[in-house]
């Protein structure tokens, strides 16, 4: 480790003139070192014991500082191999005016899209699914849930519901849902998307490999066929540190409505 990096372990004790708790000082020093690029993504930190010796503080103090930094996503801990500076996310810029699929979006950026299947099956519909997909209470619904990955980075969790009339066999979906719909002439041509901010829960955080409670985007997409029939109702959780959604805005004409619910 360089001299500059070693500096992050030098902290000032109360008796030497600083009142700040030791773990907060240590935490701030490490945070500053990451921000200034003194240590970079993927760099390993010394062991808890070594940091305690270098900083002349207890291991409990080191543990508390490190745990806080893991919680805020600055450091990551891998069992058996230690503590590292978290990898930097390359943000993906996503247009809000084009109806594209995850597979298309990643291909356009030269990334490889893959998925881990969380579920694909046929279920009795929920009240939301009945209402949005226009199902009768006796009809079943197809559900396709996936963890979406770009290269090796988990980007989003997508839980799609579709009427069995357009997707009679969800098990037949391969790597792309929209490709499967295209094959049967049911690829959507229009969609309404609602985006809101959430703090991610424990189960989804584990899948996306982000700290519990971190800022994410909840995205609901309702897609339509040219006939106006709703084809897809998808609820997704996107990593907040991975996406920038971009929309082009134009001055509204005098007759156009401002806002209001869709
Ligand atoms: C996007 C949308 C989803 C849609 C998916 C289809 O990610 N947010 O609503 O279901 O694309 O992607 P693919 O065809 O790669 O499965």
Short mmCIF file of N, CA, C and O in Angstrom, two decimals, residues 109-246:
data_model
loop_
_atom_site.label_atom_id
_atom_site.label_comp_id
_atom_site.label_asym_id
_atom_site.label_seq_id
_atom_site.Cartn_x
_atom_site.Cartn_y
_atom_site.Cartn_z
N UNK A 109 -25.17 -1.23 -26.53
CA UNK A 109 -24.01 -0.70 -25.80
C UNK A 109 -22.82 -1.65 -25.86
O UNK A 109 -21.85 -1.49 -25.13
N UNK A 110 -22.96 -2.71 -26.65
CA UNK A 110 -21.86 -3.68 -26.76
C UNK A 110 -21.73 -4.55 -25.53
O UNK A 110 -20.67 -5.11 -25.26
N UNK A 111 -22.80 -4.65 -24.75
CA UNK A 111 -22.74 -5.51 -23.55
C UNK A 111 -23.54 -6.78 -23.82
O UNK A 111 -24.45 -6.79 -24.64
N UNK A 112 -23.21 -7.82 -23.08
CA UNK A 112 -23.94 -9.08 -23.25
C UNK A 112 -25.01 -9.18 -22.19
O UNK A 112 -24.71 -9.11 -21.00
N UNK A 113 -26.25 -9.35 -22.63
CA UNK A 113 -27.37 -9.49 -21.69
C UNK A 113 -27.53 -10.95 -21.33
O UNK A 113 -27.43 -11.83 -22.18
N UNK A 114 -27.75 -11.22 -20.06
CA UNK A 114 -28.12 -12.57 -19.65
C UNK A 114 -29.12 -12.45 -18.51
O UNK A 114 -29.35 -11.36 -18.00
N UNK A 115 -29.71 -13.58 -18.13
CA UNK A 115 -30.72 -13.55 -17.07
C UNK A 115 -30.56 -14.76 -16.17
O UNK A 115 -30.11 -15.82 -16.60
N UNK A 116 -30.93 -14.56 -14.91
CA UNK A 116 -31.11 -15.71 -14.03
C UNK A 116 -32.61 -15.81 -13.84
O UNK A 116 -33.27 -14.83 -13.47
N UNK A 117 -33.16 -16.98 -14.13
CA UNK A 117 -34.61 -17.14 -14.00
C UNK A 117 -34.99 -17.23 -12.53
O UNK A 117 -34.44 -18.02 -11.78
N UNK A 118 -35.96 -16.41 -12.14
CA UNK A 118 -36.47 -16.48 -10.77
C UNK A 118 -37.79 -17.24 -10.77
O UNK A 118 -38.16 -17.87 -9.79
N UNK A 119 -38.49 -17.16 -11.89
CA UNK A 119 -39.78 -17.84 -12.00
C UNK A 119 -40.26 -17.79 -13.45
O UNK A 119 -40.07 -16.79 -14.13
N UNK A 120 -40.82 -18.87 -13.96
CA UNK A 120 -41.64 -18.78 -15.17
C UNK A 120 -42.73 -19.82 -15.02
O UNK A 120 -42.45 -21.01 -14.88
N UNK A 121 -43.97 -19.36 -14.99
CA UNK A 121 -45.06 -20.31 -14.75
C UNK A 121 -46.41 -19.68 -14.98
O UNK A 121 -46.52 -18.51 -15.37
N UNK A 122 -47.43 -20.49 -14.71
CA UNK A 122 -48.82 -20.06 -14.92
C UNK A 122 -49.51 -20.05 -13.55
O UNK A 122 -49.40 -21.02 -12.80
N UNK A 123 -50.16 -18.92 -13.23
CA UNK A 123 -50.73 -18.74 -11.89
C UNK A 123 -52.14 -18.15 -11.96
O UNK A 123 -52.48 -17.50 -12.95
N UNK A 124 -52.93 -18.33 -10.89
CA UNK A 124 -54.18 -17.56 -10.81
C UNK A 124 -53.79 -16.08 -10.67
O UNK A 124 -52.84 -15.77 -9.95
N UNK A 125 -54.46 -15.19 -11.38
CA UNK A 125 -54.02 -13.79 -11.38
C UNK A 125 -54.33 -13.04 -10.08
O UNK A 125 -55.30 -13.37 -9.39
N UNK A 126 -53.52 -12.01 -9.79
CA UNK A 126 -53.80 -11.11 -8.66
C UNK A 126 -54.85 -10.09 -9.12
O UNK A 126 -55.05 -9.92 -10.33
N UNK A 127 -55.49 -9.38 -8.19
CA UNK A 127 -56.45 -8.36 -8.61
C UNK A 127 -55.83 -7.33 -9.56
O UNK A 127 -56.48 -6.92 -10.54
N UNK A 128 -54.58 -6.92 -9.33
CA UNK A 128 -53.91 -5.96 -10.23
C UNK A 128 -53.78 -6.53 -11.63
O UNK A 128 -54.02 -5.83 -12.63
N UNK A 129 -53.37 -7.80 -11.71
CA UNK A 129 -53.18 -8.42 -13.02
C UNK A 129 -54.52 -8.53 -13.76
O UNK A 129 -54.59 -8.29 -14.97
N UNK A 130 -55.57 -8.88 -13.02
CA UNK A 130 -56.90 -8.99 -13.64
C UNK A 130 -57.30 -7.65 -14.24
O UNK A 130 -57.71 -7.56 -15.41
N UNK A 131 -57.08 -6.59 -13.45
CA UNK A 131 -57.53 -5.27 -13.88
C UNK A 131 -56.69 -4.76 -15.05
O UNK A 131 -57.22 -4.33 -16.07
N UNK A 132 -55.37 -4.84 -14.91
CA UNK A 132 -54.49 -4.22 -15.92
C UNK A 132 -54.47 -5.03 -17.22
O UNK A 132 -54.51 -4.47 -18.31
N UNK A 133 -54.44 -6.36 -17.10
CA UNK A 133 -54.39 -7.17 -18.33
C UNK A 133 -55.79 -7.45 -18.89
O UNK A 133 -55.92 -8.08 -19.94
N UNK A 134 -56.80 -7.00 -18.18
CA UNK A 134 -58.18 -7.21 -18.65
C UNK A 134 -58.57 -8.68 -18.67
O UNK A 134 -59.21 -9.15 -19.62
N UNK A 135 -58.19 -9.42 -17.61
CA UNK A 135 -58.49 -10.86 -17.55
C UNK A 135 -59.83 -11.08 -16.87
O UNK A 135 -60.29 -10.23 -16.10
N UNK A 136 -60.40 -12.24 -17.11
CA UNK A 136 -61.58 -12.61 -16.32
C UNK A 136 -61.04 -13.36 -15.09
O UNK A 136 -59.92 -13.88 -15.12
N UNK A 137 -61.84 -13.41 -14.02
CA UNK A 137 -61.35 -14.01 -12.78
C UNK A 137 -60.99 -15.48 -12.97
O UNK A 137 -60.19 -16.04 -12.21
N UNK A 138 -61.56 -16.13 -14.01
CA UNK A 138 -61.30 -17.57 -14.21
C UNK A 138 -60.03 -17.82 -15.01
O UNK A 138 -59.50 -18.92 -15.02
N UNK A 139 -59.57 -16.78 -15.73
CA UNK A 139 -58.38 -16.96 -16.56
C UNK A 139 -57.11 -17.06 -15.70
O UNK A 139 -57.08 -16.49 -14.61
N UNK A 140 -56.09 -17.73 -16.22
CA UNK A 140 -54.80 -17.78 -15.53
C UNK A 140 -53.87 -16.74 -16.16
O UNK A 140 -54.17 -16.19 -17.23
N UNK A 141 -52.75 -16.47 -15.48
CA UNK A 141 -51.81 -15.48 -16.01
C UNK A 141 -50.41 -16.11 -16.11
O UNK A 141 -50.06 -16.99 -15.32
N UNK A 142 -49.65 -15.68 -17.13
CA UNK A 142 -48.27 -16.16 -17.28
C UNK A 142 -47.34 -15.19 -16.57
O UNK A 142 -47.46 -13.97 -16.74
N UNK A 143 -46.44 -15.72 -15.75
CA UNK A 143 -45.47 -14.84 -15.06
C UNK A 143 -44.05 -15.25 -15.42
O UNK A 143 -43.72 -16.44 -15.42
N UNK A 144 -43.24 -14.22 -15.71
CA UNK A 144 -41.85 -14.43 -16.11
C UNK A 144 -41.00 -13.48 -15.26
O UNK A 144 -41.10 -12.28 -15.41
N UNK A 145 -40.22 -14.03 -14.34
CA UNK A 145 -39.42 -13.17 -13.45
C UNK A 145 -37.95 -13.49 -13.61
O UNK A 145 -37.56 -14.66 -13.56
N UNK A 146 -37.17 -12.42 -13.80
CA UNK A 146 -35.74 -12.64 -14.05
C UNK A 146 -34.87 -11.60 -13.39
O UNK A 146 -35.28 -10.45 -13.23
N UNK A 147 -33.67 -12.03 -13.04
CA UNK A 147 -32.62 -11.10 -12.67
C UNK A 147 -31.89 -10.80 -13.98
O UNK A 147 -31.44 -11.73 -14.65
N UNK A 148 -31.84 -9.52 -14.36
CA UNK A 148 -31.23 -9.17 -15.64
C UNK A 148 -29.78 -8.73 -15.41
O UNK A 148 -29.49 -7.91 -14.53
N UNK A 149 -28.88 -9.26 -16.21
CA UNK A 149 -27.44 -9.05 -16.00
C UNK A 149 -26.81 -8.47 -17.27
O UNK A 149 -27.14 -8.91 -18.38
N UNK A 150 -25.94 -7.47 -17.10
CA UNK A 150 -25.20 -6.93 -18.25
C UNK A 150 -23.73 -7.27 -18.02
O UNK A 150 -23.17 -6.91 -16.99
N UNK A 151 -23.14 -7.95 -18.99
CA UNK A 151 -21.82 -8.56 -18.79
C UNK A 151 -21.89 -9.37 -17.48
O UNK A 151 -22.65 -10.32 -17.44
N UNK A 152 -21.17 -8.94 -16.41
CA UNK A 152 -21.29 -9.75 -15.19
C UNK A 152 -22.03 -9.01 -14.08
O UNK A 152 -22.05 -9.46 -12.94
N UNK A 153 -22.62 -7.86 -14.41
CA UNK A 153 -23.20 -7.02 -13.35
C UNK A 153 -24.72 -7.15 -13.31
O UNK A 153 -25.39 -6.90 -14.31
N UNK A 154 -25.28 -7.54 -12.15
CA UNK A 154 -26.74 -7.57 -12.05
C UNK A 154 -27.30 -6.14 -12.12
O UNK A 154 -26.84 -5.27 -11.38
N UNK A 155 -28.24 -5.89 -13.02
CA UNK A 155 -28.74 -4.53 -13.26
C UNK A 155 -30.16 -4.33 -12.77
O UNK A 155 -30.51 -3.24 -12.32
N UNK A 156 -31.01 -5.34 -12.92
CA UNK A 156 -32.43 -5.14 -12.62
C UNK A 156 -33.11 -6.47 -12.33
O UNK A 156 -32.61 -7.54 -12.73
N UNK A 157 -34.22 -6.38 -11.60
CA UNK A 157 -35.08 -7.55 -11.42
C UNK A 157 -36.38 -7.20 -12.14
O UNK A 157 -36.94 -6.13 -11.90
N UNK A 158 -36.83 -8.07 -13.03
CA UNK A 158 -38.06 -7.76 -13.78
C UNK A 158 -39.07 -8.88 -13.58
O UNK A 158 -38.74 -10.06 -13.78
N UNK A 159 -40.27 -8.49 -13.18
CA UNK A 159 -41.34 -9.47 -12.96
C UNK A 159 -42.48 -9.12 -13.92
O UNK A 159 -43.20 -8.13 -13.69
N UNK A 160 -42.59 -9.90 -14.99
CA UNK A 160 -43.57 -9.59 -16.03
C UNK A 160 -44.78 -10.51 -15.92
O UNK A 160 -44.63 -11.71 -15.62
N UNK A 161 -45.96 -9.95 -16.16
CA UNK A 161 -47.19 -10.75 -16.21
C UNK A 161 -47.83 -10.53 -17.57
O UNK A 161 -47.89 -9.39 -18.05
N UNK A 162 -48.27 -11.63 -18.19
CA UNK A 162 -48.88 -11.54 -19.52
C UNK A 162 -50.08 -12.47 -19.58
O UNK A 162 -50.13 -13.49 -18.88
N UNK A 163 -51.00 -12.10 -20.44
CA UNK A 163 -52.17 -12.96 -20.64
C UNK A 163 -51.73 -14.25 -21.35
O UNK A 163 -50.83 -14.23 -22.20
N UNK A 164 -52.38 -15.36 -21.00
CA UNK A 164 -52.02 -16.64 -21.65
C UNK A 164 -52.37 -16.63 -23.13
O UNK A 164 -51.85 -17.44 -23.89
N UNK A 165 -53.23 -15.70 -23.54
CA UNK A 165 -53.58 -15.66 -24.98
C UNK A 165 -52.36 -15.23 -25.81
O UNK A 165 -52.25 -15.61 -26.97
N UNK A 166 -51.46 -14.45 -25.22
CA UNK A 166 -50.26 -14.06 -25.98
C UNK A 166 -49.04 -14.88 -25.59
O UNK A 166 -48.09 -15.01 -26.36
N UNK A 167 -49.04 -15.41 -24.38
CA UNK A 167 -47.89 -16.23 -23.95
C UNK A 167 -48.43 -17.51 -23.29
O UNK A 167 -48.44 -17.63 -22.06
N UNK A 168 -48.91 -18.46 -24.11
CA UNK A 168 -49.53 -19.65 -23.52
C UNK A 168 -48.53 -20.51 -22.75
O UNK A 168 -48.91 -21.21 -21.82
N UNK A 169 -47.23 -20.44 -23.15
CA UNK A 169 -46.25 -21.30 -22.50
C UNK A 169 -45.03 -20.49 -22.05
O UNK A 169 -44.04 -20.39 -22.78
N UNK A 170 -45.08 -19.92 -20.85
CA UNK A 170 -43.95 -19.08 -20.40
C UNK A 170 -42.63 -19.85 -20.37
O UNK A 170 -41.56 -19.26 -20.51
N UNK A 171 -42.70 -21.16 -20.21
CA UNK A 171 -41.47 -21.97 -20.17
C UNK A 171 -40.72 -21.90 -21.49
O UNK A 171 -39.52 -22.17 -21.56
N UNK A 172 -41.45 -21.50 -22.57
CA UNK A 172 -40.80 -21.47 -23.89
C UNK A 172 -40.02 -20.18 -24.12
O UNK A 172 -39.32 -20.04 -25.13
N UNK A 173 -40.11 -19.21 -23.18
CA UNK A 173 -39.36 -17.96 -23.37
C UNK A 173 -37.87 -18.26 -23.22
O UNK A 173 -37.45 -18.91 -22.26
N UNK A 174 -37.09 -17.78 -24.20
CA UNK A 174 -35.64 -18.00 -24.14
C UNK A 174 -34.96 -16.82 -23.47
O UNK A 174 -35.39 -16.37 -22.41
N UNK A 175 -33.96 -16.25 -24.15
CA UNK A 175 -33.20 -15.17 -23.51
C UNK A 175 -33.93 -13.83 -23.57
O UNK A 175 -33.62 -12.93 -22.81
N UNK A 176 -34.90 -13.69 -24.50
CA UNK A 176 -35.59 -12.39 -24.61
C UNK A 176 -37.11 -12.59 -24.68
O UNK A 176 -37.62 -13.31 -25.54
N UNK A 177 -37.81 -11.92 -23.77
CA UNK A 177 -39.28 -11.98 -23.78
C UNK A 177 -39.83 -11.34 -25.05
O UNK A 177 -40.75 -11.88 -25.69
N UNK A 178 -39.27 -10.17 -25.43
CA UNK A 178 -39.79 -9.47 -26.60
C UNK A 178 -39.54 -10.27 -27.89
O UNK A 178 -40.36 -10.22 -28.80
N UNK A 179 -38.43 -11.01 -27.95
CA UNK A 179 -38.21 -11.87 -29.12
C UNK A 179 -39.27 -12.96 -29.17
O UNK A 179 -39.79 -13.29 -30.24
N UNK A 180 -39.60 -13.53 -27.99
CA UNK A 180 -40.62 -14.58 -27.95
C UNK A 180 -41.97 -14.01 -28.39
O UNK A 180 -42.71 -14.66 -29.15
N UNK A 181 -42.27 -12.77 -27.98
CA UNK A 181 -43.54 -12.16 -28.38
C UNK A 181 -43.53 -11.82 -29.86
O UNK A 181 -44.55 -11.95 -30.56
N UNK A 182 -42.37 -11.39 -30.35
CA UNK A 182 -42.23 -11.07 -31.78
C UNK A 182 -42.57 -12.27 -32.64
O UNK A 182 -43.26 -12.17 -33.66
N UNK A 183 -42.11 -13.45 -32.21
CA UNK A 183 -42.31 -14.68 -33.00
C UNK A 183 -43.79 -14.99 -33.18
O UNK A 183 -44.17 -15.60 -34.16
N UNK A 184 -44.61 -14.60 -32.19
CA UNK A 184 -46.04 -14.91 -32.33
C UNK A 184 -46.82 -13.65 -32.75
O UNK A 184 -48.05 -13.62 -32.65
N UNK A 185 -46.09 -12.61 -33.19
CA UNK A 185 -46.75 -11.39 -33.67
C UNK A 185 -47.35 -10.56 -32.55
O UNK A 185 -48.32 -9.83 -32.76
N UNK A 186 -46.79 -10.66 -31.33
CA UNK A 186 -47.35 -9.93 -30.21
C UNK A 186 -46.35 -8.97 -29.56
O UNK A 186 -46.48 -8.64 -28.39
N UNK A 187 -45.36 -8.52 -30.32
CA UNK A 187 -44.41 -7.58 -29.71
C UNK A 187 -45.10 -6.24 -29.50
O UNK A 187 -45.76 -5.73 -30.42
N UNK A 188 -45.00 -5.66 -28.30
CA UNK A 188 -45.72 -4.40 -28.06
C UNK A 188 -45.18 -3.26 -28.92
O UNK A 188 -44.00 -3.25 -29.28
N UNK A 189 -46.06 -2.29 -29.22
CA UNK A 189 -45.65 -1.14 -30.04
C UNK A 189 -45.70 0.17 -29.23
O UNK A 189 -45.26 1.20 -29.69
N UNK A 190 -46.27 0.11 -28.05
CA UNK A 190 -46.41 1.32 -27.23
C UNK A 190 -46.40 0.89 -25.77
O UNK A 190 -46.83 -0.23 -25.46
N UNK A 191 -45.91 1.76 -24.90
CA UNK A 191 -45.93 1.41 -23.47
C UNK A 191 -46.03 2.67 -22.63
O UNK A 191 -45.62 3.75 -23.06
N UNK A 192 -46.59 2.52 -21.45
CA UNK A 192 -46.61 3.61 -20.47
C UNK A 192 -45.77 3.13 -19.30
O UNK A 192 -45.95 2.01 -18.81
N UNK A 193 -44.83 3.98 -18.90
CA UNK A 193 -43.90 3.56 -17.86
C UNK A 193 -43.98 4.54 -16.68
O UNK A 193 -43.97 5.74 -16.89
N UNK A 194 -44.08 3.99 -15.49
CA UNK A 194 -44.12 4.84 -14.29
C UNK A 194 -42.89 4.52 -13.44
O UNK A 194 -42.63 3.35 -13.13
N UNK A 195 -42.14 5.56 -13.10
CA UNK A 195 -40.88 5.35 -12.38
C UNK A 195 -40.97 6.01 -11.01
O UNK A 195 -41.36 7.17 -10.92
N UNK A 196 -40.63 5.27 -9.97
CA UNK A 196 -40.62 5.90 -8.65
C UNK A 196 -39.39 5.43 -7.87
O UNK A 196 -38.78 4.42 -8.21
N UNK A 197 -39.05 6.20 -6.82
CA UNK A 197 -37.85 5.88 -6.04
C UNK A 197 -38.22 4.93 -4.90
O UNK A 197 -39.28 5.07 -4.30
N UNK A 198 -37.37 3.95 -4.65
CA UNK A 198 -37.59 3.07 -3.50
C UNK A 198 -36.25 2.80 -2.78
O UNK A 198 -35.19 3.00 -3.36
N UNK A 199 -36.37 2.33 -1.55
CA UNK A 199 -35.21 1.79 -0.85
C UNK A 199 -35.38 0.28 -0.89
O UNK A 199 -36.39 -0.25 -0.43
N UNK A 200 -34.42 -0.39 -1.44
CA UNK A 200 -34.59 -1.81 -1.75
C UNK A 200 -34.64 -2.69 -0.49
O UNK A 200 -33.91 -2.43 0.48
N UNK A 201 -35.51 -3.71 -0.53
CA UNK A 201 -35.64 -4.67 0.57
C UNK A 201 -34.55 -5.73 0.53
O UNK A 201 -33.81 -5.84 -0.45
N UNK A 202 -34.50 -6.53 1.59
CA UNK A 202 -33.37 -7.47 1.77
C UNK A 202 -33.25 -8.50 0.64
O UNK A 202 -32.15 -8.72 0.11
N UNK A 203 -34.38 -9.11 0.24
CA UNK A 203 -34.30 -10.20 -0.74
C UNK A 203 -33.82 -9.68 -2.10
O UNK A 203 -32.91 -10.26 -2.72
N UNK A 204 -34.40 -8.56 -2.55
CA UNK A 204 -34.00 -8.00 -3.86
C UNK A 204 -32.57 -7.46 -3.80
O UNK A 204 -31.82 -7.56 -4.79
N UNK A 205 -32.17 -6.89 -2.63
CA UNK A 205 -30.81 -6.35 -2.49
C UNK A 205 -29.79 -7.47 -2.69
O UNK A 205 -28.76 -7.30 -3.33
N UNK A 206 -30.12 -8.64 -2.16
CA UNK A 206 -29.19 -9.77 -2.27
C UNK A 206 -29.04 -10.15 -3.75
O UNK A 206 -27.93 -10.39 -4.23
N UNK A 207 -30.17 -10.18 -4.47
CA UNK A 207 -30.10 -10.54 -5.90
C UNK A 207 -29.28 -9.52 -6.69
O UNK A 207 -28.50 -9.89 -7.56
N UNK A 208 -29.47 -8.23 -6.38
CA UNK A 208 -28.78 -7.19 -7.15
C UNK A 208 -27.38 -6.89 -6.62
O UNK A 208 -26.67 -6.06 -7.19
N UNK A 209 -27.04 -7.54 -5.49
CA UNK A 209 -25.71 -7.36 -4.91
C UNK A 209 -25.47 -5.90 -4.51
O UNK A 209 -24.44 -5.31 -4.83
N UNK A 210 -26.50 -5.30 -3.87
CA UNK A 210 -26.37 -3.92 -3.36
C UNK A 210 -26.75 -3.93 -1.88
O UNK A 210 -27.44 -4.86 -1.43
N UNK A 211 -26.32 -2.93 -1.11
CA UNK A 211 -26.68 -2.91 0.31
C UNK A 211 -28.19 -2.79 0.52
O UNK A 211 -28.86 -2.08 -0.25
N UNK A 212 -28.72 -3.45 1.53
CA UNK A 212 -30.15 -3.35 1.87
C UNK A 212 -30.49 -1.88 2.09
O UNK A 212 -29.73 -1.17 2.74
N UNK A 213 -31.61 -1.43 1.53
CA UNK A 213 -32.04 -0.05 1.75
C UNK A 213 -31.45 0.92 0.75
O UNK A 213 -31.77 2.11 0.78
N UNK A 214 -30.58 0.45 -0.18
CA UNK A 214 -29.98 1.44 -1.10
C UNK A 214 -31.04 1.94 -2.08
O UNK A 214 -32.06 1.30 -2.33
N UNK A 215 -30.76 3.12 -2.63
CA UNK A 215 -31.73 3.79 -3.51
C UNK A 215 -31.84 3.05 -4.84
O UNK A 215 -30.83 2.78 -5.50
N UNK A 216 -33.05 2.67 -5.20
CA UNK A 216 -33.28 1.99 -6.47
C UNK A 216 -34.49 2.63 -7.16
O UNK A 216 -35.16 3.47 -6.58
N UNK A 217 -34.74 2.21 -8.39
CA UNK A 217 -35.89 2.72 -9.13
C UNK A 217 -36.91 1.60 -9.29
O UNK A 217 -36.54 0.48 -9.70
N UNK A 218 -38.14 1.90 -8.95
CA UNK A 218 -39.21 0.94 -9.21
C UNK A 218 -39.88 1.38 -10.50
O UNK A 218 -40.31 2.53 -10.63
N UNK A 219 -39.91 0.48 -11.47
CA UNK A 219 -40.45 0.84 -12.78
C UNK A 219 -41.58 -0.11 -13.14
O UNK A 219 -41.42 -1.33 -13.09
N UNK A 220 -42.70 0.49 -13.48
CA UNK A 220 -43.86 -0.31 -13.90
C UNK A 220 -44.09 -0.03 -15.37
O UNK A 220 -44.18 1.14 -15.76
N UNK A 221 -44.10 -1.06 -16.18
CA UNK A 221 -44.36 -0.84 -17.62
C UNK A 221 -45.64 -1.57 -18.01
O UNK A 221 -45.79 -2.77 -17.74
N UNK A 222 -46.53 -0.85 -18.65
CA UNK A 222 -47.73 -1.47 -19.23
C UNK A 222 -47.61 -1.27 -20.73
O UNK A 222 -47.52 -0.13 -21.21
N UNK A 223 -47.54 -2.38 -21.48
CA UNK A 223 -47.30 -2.30 -22.92
C UNK A 223 -48.53 -2.72 -23.70
O UNK A 223 -49.31 -3.57 -23.26
N UNK A 224 -48.64 -2.14 -24.88
CA UNK A 224 -49.84 -2.34 -25.71
C UNK A 224 -49.48 -2.85 -27.10
O UNK A 224 -48.43 -2.50 -27.65
N UNK A 225 -50.41 -3.61 -27.67
CA UNK A 225 -50.32 -3.98 -29.10
C UNK A 225 -50.91 -2.82 -29.91
O UNK A 225 -51.58 -1.93 -29.34
N UNK A 226 -50.72 -2.86 -31.24
CA UNK A 226 -51.26 -1.80 -32.09
C UNK A 226 -52.79 -1.72 -31.94
O UNK A 226 -53.39 -0.65 -32.06
N UNK A 227 -53.42 -2.85 -31.63
CA UNK A 227 -54.88 -2.88 -31.48
C UNK A 227 -55.35 -2.13 -30.23
O UNK A 227 -56.54 -1.91 -30.05
N UNK A 228 -54.42 -1.79 -29.33
CA UNK A 228 -54.78 -1.11 -28.08
C UNK A 228 -54.89 -2.09 -26.92
O UNK A 228 -55.06 -1.70 -25.77
N UNK A 229 -54.77 -3.40 -27.21
CA UNK A 229 -54.86 -4.39 -26.14
C UNK A 229 -53.58 -4.36 -25.27
O UNK A 229 -52.46 -4.29 -25.81
N UNK A 230 -53.78 -4.42 -23.95
CA UNK A 230 -52.61 -4.48 -23.05
C UNK A 230 -51.96 -5.85 -23.18
O UNK A 230 -52.64 -6.88 -23.12
N UNK A 231 -50.65 -5.86 -23.35
CA UNK A 231 -49.97 -7.14 -23.56
C UNK A 231 -49.07 -7.52 -22.39
O UNK A 231 -48.85 -8.70 -22.12
N UNK A 232 -48.53 -6.53 -21.72
CA UNK A 232 -47.51 -6.81 -20.70
C UNK A 232 -47.69 -5.88 -19.51
O UNK A 232 -47.93 -4.69 -19.68
N UNK A 233 -47.57 -6.45 -18.32
CA UNK A 233 -47.56 -5.65 -17.08
C UNK A 233 -46.32 -6.09 -16.33
O UNK A 233 -46.25 -7.22 -15.83
N UNK A 234 -45.30 -5.21 -16.32
CA UNK A 234 -44.02 -5.60 -15.71
C UNK A 234 -43.66 -4.65 -14.57
O UNK A 234 -43.73 -3.43 -14.73
N UNK A 235 -43.30 -5.23 -13.45
CA UNK A 235 -42.77 -4.44 -12.33
C UNK A 235 -41.30 -4.77 -12.17
O UNK A 235 -40.94 -5.94 -12.07
N UNK A 236 -40.49 -3.72 -12.20
CA UNK A 236 -39.04 -3.95 -12.14
C UNK A 236 -38.40 -3.14 -11.03
O UNK A 236 -38.92 -2.10 -10.64
N UNK A 237 -37.27 -3.63 -10.58
CA UNK A 237 -36.43 -2.85 -9.66
C UNK A 237 -35.08 -2.69 -10.34
O UNK A 237 -34.42 -3.67 -10.67
N UNK A 238 -34.72 -1.44 -10.63
CA UNK A 238 -33.44 -1.14 -11.28
C UNK A 238 -32.48 -0.55 -10.27
O UNK A 238 -32.89 0.22 -9.41
N UNK A 239 -31.22 -0.88 -10.40
CA UNK A 239 -30.20 -0.29 -9.51
C UNK A 239 -30.13 1.21 -9.73
O UNK A 239 -29.99 1.66 -10.87
N UNK A 240 -30.20 1.95 -8.64
CA UNK A 240 -30.14 3.41 -8.75
C UNK A 240 -28.76 3.90 -9.16
O UNK A 240 -28.61 4.98 -9.74
N UNK A 241 -27.73 3.10 -8.88
CA UNK A 241 -26.37 3.55 -9.20
C UNK A 241 -25.97 3.15 -10.62
O UNK A 241 -24.86 3.38 -11.04
N UNK A 242 -26.90 2.54 -11.36
CA UNK A 242 -26.52 2.02 -12.67
C UNK A 242 -27.23 2.71 -13.83
O UNK A 242 -26.81 2.59 -14.98
N UNK A 243 -28.32 3.42 -13.54
CA UNK A 243 -29.13 3.96 -14.64
C UNK A 243 -29.32 5.46 -14.57
O UNK A 243 -29.54 6.02 -13.50
N UNK A 244 -29.26 6.11 -15.73
CA UNK A 244 -29.73 7.49 -15.88
C UNK A 244 -30.84 7.42 -16.92
O UNK A 244 -30.59 6.99 -18.06
N UNK A 245 -32.04 7.80 -16.56
CA UNK A 245 -33.12 7.83 -17.54
C UNK A 245 -33.17 9.22 -18.16
O UNK A 245 -33.13 10.22 -17.44
N UNK A 246 -33.21 9.26 -19.47
CA UNK A 246 -33.11 10.54 -20.17
C UNK A 246 -34.35 10.74 -21.04
O UNK A 246 -34.73 9.85 -21.80
#
